[in-house]
């Protein structure tokens, strides 16, 4: 399966993946050190290839990158 390629306003390359009917993922491509982002899918379109660059940029800008949860030590007393 092919995913939509997207370059954001900062020049970072992403793959847009339709994870479900209600959520899409922006996955960083090679050379992009940003974290992945999940966005609500637009209700009016089901295929990332059908959206304009401007629409993808608005979706991308609407969310912050996922934060990594700190791992808890298995040796921590609790």
mmCIF file with all atom_site columns, C-alpha atoms in Angstrom:
data_model
loop_
_atom_site.group_PDB
_atom_site.id
_atom_site.type_symbol
_atom_site.label_atom_id
_atom_site.label_alt_id
_atom_site.label_comp_id
_atom_site.label_asym_id
_atom_site.label_entity_id
_atom_site.label_seq_id
_atom_site.pdbx_PDB_ins_code
_atom_site.Cartn_x
_atom_site.Cartn_y
_atom_site.Cartn_z
_atom_site.occupancy
_atom_site.B_iso_or_equiv
_atom_site.pdbx_formal_charge
_atom_site.auth_seq_id
_atom_site.auth_comp_id
_atom_site.auth_asym_id
_atom_site.auth_atom_id
_atom_site.pdbx_PDB_model_num
ATOM 1  C CA . UNK A 1 1  ? 0.000   0.000  0.000  1.00 0.00 ? 1  UNK A CA 1
ATOM 2  C CA . UNK A 1 2  ? 1.178   3.498  -0.780 1.00 0.00 ? 2  UNK A CA 1
ATOM 3  C CA . UNK A 1 3  ? 0.952   6.367  1.676  1.00 0.00 ? 3  UNK A CA 1
ATOM 4  C CA . UNK A 1 4  ? 0.700   10.056 0.919  1.00 0.00 ? 4  UNK A CA 1
ATOM 5  C CA . UNK A 1 5  ? 3.988   11.945 1.172  1.00 0.00 ? 5  UNK A CA 1
ATOM 6  C CA . UNK A 1 6  ? 3.783   15.400 2.746  1.00 0.00 ? 6  UNK A CA 1
ATOM 7  C CA . UNK A 1 7  ? 6.417   18.083 3.356  1.00 0.00 ? 7  UNK A CA 1
ATOM 8  C CA . UNK A 1 8  ? 5.497   20.529 6.128  1.00 0.00 ? 8  UNK A CA 1
ATOM 9  C CA . UNK A 1 9  ? 6.207   24.266 6.144  1.00 0.00 ? 9  UNK A CA 1
ATOM 10 C CA . UNK A 1 10 ? 9.556   23.599 7.891  1.00 0.00 ? 10 UNK A CA 1
ATOM 11 C CA . UNK A 1 11 ? 10.698  21.243 5.123  1.00 0.00 ? 11 UNK A CA 1
ATOM 12 C CA . UNK A 1 12 ? 10.292  18.006 7.112  1.00 0.00 ? 12 UNK A CA 1
ATOM 13 C CA . UNK A 1 13 ? 9.039   14.970 5.175  1.00 0.00 ? 13 UNK A CA 1
ATOM 14 C CA . UNK A 1 14 ? 6.138   12.880 6.479  1.00 0.00 ? 14 UNK A CA 1
ATOM 15 C CA . UNK A 1 15 ? 3.998   9.940  5.424  1.00 0.00 ? 15 UNK A CA 1
ATOM 16 C CA . UNK A 1 16 ? 0.285   10.437 5.964  1.00 0.00 ? 16 UNK A CA 1
ATOM 17 C CA . UNK A 1 17 ? -1.355  7.152  6.962  1.00 0.00 ? 17 UNK A CA 1
ATOM 18 C CA . UNK A 1 18 ? -5.068  6.636  7.389  1.00 0.00 ? 18 UNK A CA 1
ATOM 19 C CA . UNK A 1 19 ? -5.040  4.517  10.537 1.00 0.00 ? 19 UNK A CA 1
ATOM 20 C CA . UNK A 1 20 ? -8.835  4.464  10.780 1.00 0.00 ? 20 UNK A CA 1
ATOM 21 C CA . UNK A 1 21 ? -11.873 6.336  9.540  1.00 0.00 ? 21 UNK A CA 1
ATOM 22 C CA . UNK A 1 22 ? -11.517 8.717  12.474 1.00 0.00 ? 22 UNK A CA 1
ATOM 23 C CA . UNK A 1 23 ? -7.736  9.119  12.813 1.00 0.00 ? 23 UNK A CA 1
ATOM 24 C CA . UNK A 1 24 ? -4.751  9.720  10.549 1.00 0.00 ? 24 UNK A CA 1
ATOM 25 C CA . UNK A 1 25 ? -1.059  9.552  11.420 1.00 0.00 ? 25 UNK A CA 1
ATOM 26 C CA . UNK A 1 26 ? 1.802   11.743 10.261 1.00 0.00 ? 26 UNK A CA 1
ATOM 27 C CA . UNK A 1 27 ? 4.871   9.471  10.424 1.00 0.00 ? 27 UNK A CA 1
ATOM 28 C CA . UNK A 1 28 ? 8.337   11.048 10.048 1.00 0.00 ? 28 UNK A CA 1
ATOM 29 C CA . UNK A 1 29 ? 10.304  9.921  7.004  1.00 0.00 ? 29 UNK A CA 1
ATOM 30 C CA . UNK A 1 30 ? 14.044  9.382  6.722  1.00 0.00 ? 30 UNK A CA 1
ATOM 31 C CA . UNK A 1 31 ? 15.962  12.444 7.914  1.00 0.00 ? 31 UNK A CA 1
ATOM 32 C CA . UNK A 1 32 ? 13.027  13.853 9.882  1.00 0.00 ? 32 UNK A CA 1
ATOM 33 C CA . UNK A 1 33 ? 13.790  13.857 13.622 1.00 0.00 ? 33 UNK A CA 1
ATOM 34 C CA . UNK A 1 34 ? 10.309  14.982 14.703 1.00 0.00 ? 34 UNK A CA 1
ATOM 35 C CA . UNK A 1 35 ? 7.892   12.712 16.572 1.00 0.00 ? 35 UNK A CA 1
ATOM 36 C CA . UNK A 1 36 ? 4.858   11.151 14.938 1.00 0.00 ? 36 UNK A CA 1
ATOM 37 C CA . UNK A 1 37 ? 1.531   12.944 15.203 1.00 0.00 ? 37 UNK A CA 1
ATOM 38 C CA . UNK A 1 38 ? -2.017  11.608 15.191 1.00 0.00 ? 38 UNK A CA 1
ATOM 39 C CA . UNK A 1 39 ? -4.792  13.857 13.969 1.00 0.00 ? 39 UNK A CA 1
ATOM 40 C CA . UNK A 1 40 ? -8.553  13.518 13.711 1.00 0.00 ? 40 UNK A CA 1
ATOM 41 C CA . UNK A 1 41 ? -9.476  12.530 10.160 1.00 0.00 ? 41 UNK A CA 1
ATOM 42 C CA . UNK A 1 42 ? -11.509 15.096 8.258  1.00 0.00 ? 42 UNK A CA 1
ATOM 43 C CA . UNK A 1 43 ? -15.132 14.032 8.079  1.00 0.00 ? 43 UNK A CA 1
ATOM 44 C CA . UNK A 1 44 ? -15.448 15.107 4.465  1.00 0.00 ? 44 UNK A CA 1
ATOM 45 C CA . UNK A 1 45 ? -12.636 12.968 3.000  1.00 0.00 ? 45 UNK A CA 1
ATOM 46 C CA . UNK A 1 46 ? -11.396 9.410  3.561  1.00 0.00 ? 46 UNK A CA 1
ATOM 47 C CA . UNK A 1 47 ? -8.316  9.437  1.328  1.00 0.00 ? 47 UNK A CA 1
ATOM 48 C CA . UNK A 1 48 ? -5.216  11.540 2.166  1.00 0.00 ? 48 UNK A CA 1
ATOM 49 C CA . UNK A 1 49 ? -4.444  11.775 -1.560 1.00 0.00 ? 49 UNK A CA 1
ATOM 50 C CA . UNK A 1 50 ? -7.599  13.823 -2.077 1.00 0.00 ? 50 UNK A CA 1
ATOM 51 C CA . UNK A 1 51 ? -6.541  16.658 0.249  1.00 0.00 ? 51 UNK A CA 1
ATOM 52 C CA . UNK A 1 52 ? -4.557  19.705 -0.806 1.00 0.00 ? 52 UNK A CA 1
ATOM 53 C CA . UNK A 1 53 ? -1.181  20.548 0.717  1.00 0.00 ? 53 UNK A CA 1
ATOM 54 C CA . UNK A 1 54 ? -2.839  23.466 2.539  1.00 0.00 ? 54 UNK A CA 1
ATOM 55 C CA . UNK A 1 55 ? -5.471  21.182 4.092  1.00 0.00 ? 55 UNK A CA 1
ATOM 56 C CA . UNK A 1 56 ? -2.810  18.724 5.241  1.00 0.00 ? 56 UNK A CA 1
ATOM 57 C CA . UNK A 1 57 ? -0.753  21.582 6.708  1.00 0.00 ? 57 UNK A CA 1
ATOM 58 C CA . UNK A 1 58 ? -3.769  22.836 8.704  1.00 0.00 ? 58 UNK A CA 1
ATOM 59 C CA . UNK A 1 59 ? -4.390  19.332 10.057 1.00 0.00 ? 59 UNK A CA 1
ATOM 60 C CA . UNK A 1 60 ? -0.697  18.921 10.881 1.00 0.00 ? 60 UNK A CA 1
ATOM 61 C CA . UNK A 1 61 ? -0.530  22.291 12.660 1.00 0.00 ? 61 UNK A CA 1
ATOM 62 C CA . UNK A 1 62 ? -3.637  21.530 14.710 1.00 0.00 ? 62 UNK A CA 1
ATOM 63 C CA . UNK A 1 63 ? -1.874  18.969 16.940 1.00 0.00 ? 63 UNK A CA 1
ATOM 64 C CA . UNK A 1 64 ? 1.330   18.739 18.923 1.00 0.00 ? 64 UNK A CA 1
ATOM 65 C CA . UNK A 1 65 ? 3.744   15.820 18.567 1.00 0.00 ? 65 UNK A CA 1
ATOM 66 C CA . UNK A 1 66 ? 3.101   12.827 20.794 1.00 0.00 ? 66 UNK A CA 1
ATOM 67 C CA . UNK A 1 67 ? 5.020   13.020 24.046 1.00 0.00 ? 67 UNK A CA 1
ATOM 68 C CA . UNK A 1 68 ? 7.019   10.053 25.121 1.00 0.00 ? 68 UNK A CA 1
ATOM 69 C CA . UNK A 1 69 ? 6.023   8.637  28.470 1.00 0.00 ? 69 UNK A CA 1
ATOM 70 C CA . UNK A 1 70 ? 8.973   8.173  30.790 1.00 0.00 ? 70 UNK A CA 1
ATOM 71 C CA . UNK A 1 71 ? 9.623   4.534  31.537 1.00 0.00 ? 71 UNK A CA 1
ATOM 72 C CA . UNK A 1 72 ? 9.408   3.513  35.140 1.00 0.00 ? 72 UNK A CA 1
ATOM 73 C CA . UNK A 1 73 ? 12.258  1.479  36.484 1.00 0.00 ? 73 UNK A CA 1
ATOM 74 C CA . UNK A 1 74 ? 11.354  -2.138 37.249 1.00 0.00 ? 74 UNK A CA 1
ATOM 75 C CA . UNK A 1 75 ? 13.621  -1.832 40.298 1.00 0.00 ? 75 UNK A CA 1
ATOM 76 C CA . UNK A 1 76 ? 11.775  1.125  41.797 1.00 0.00 ? 76 UNK A CA 1
ATOM 77 C CA . UNK A 1 77 ? 10.383  0.464  45.250 1.00 0.00 ? 77 UNK A CA 1
ATOM 78 C CA . UNK A 1 78 ? 6.727   1.146  45.449 1.00 0.00 ? 78 UNK A CA 1
#
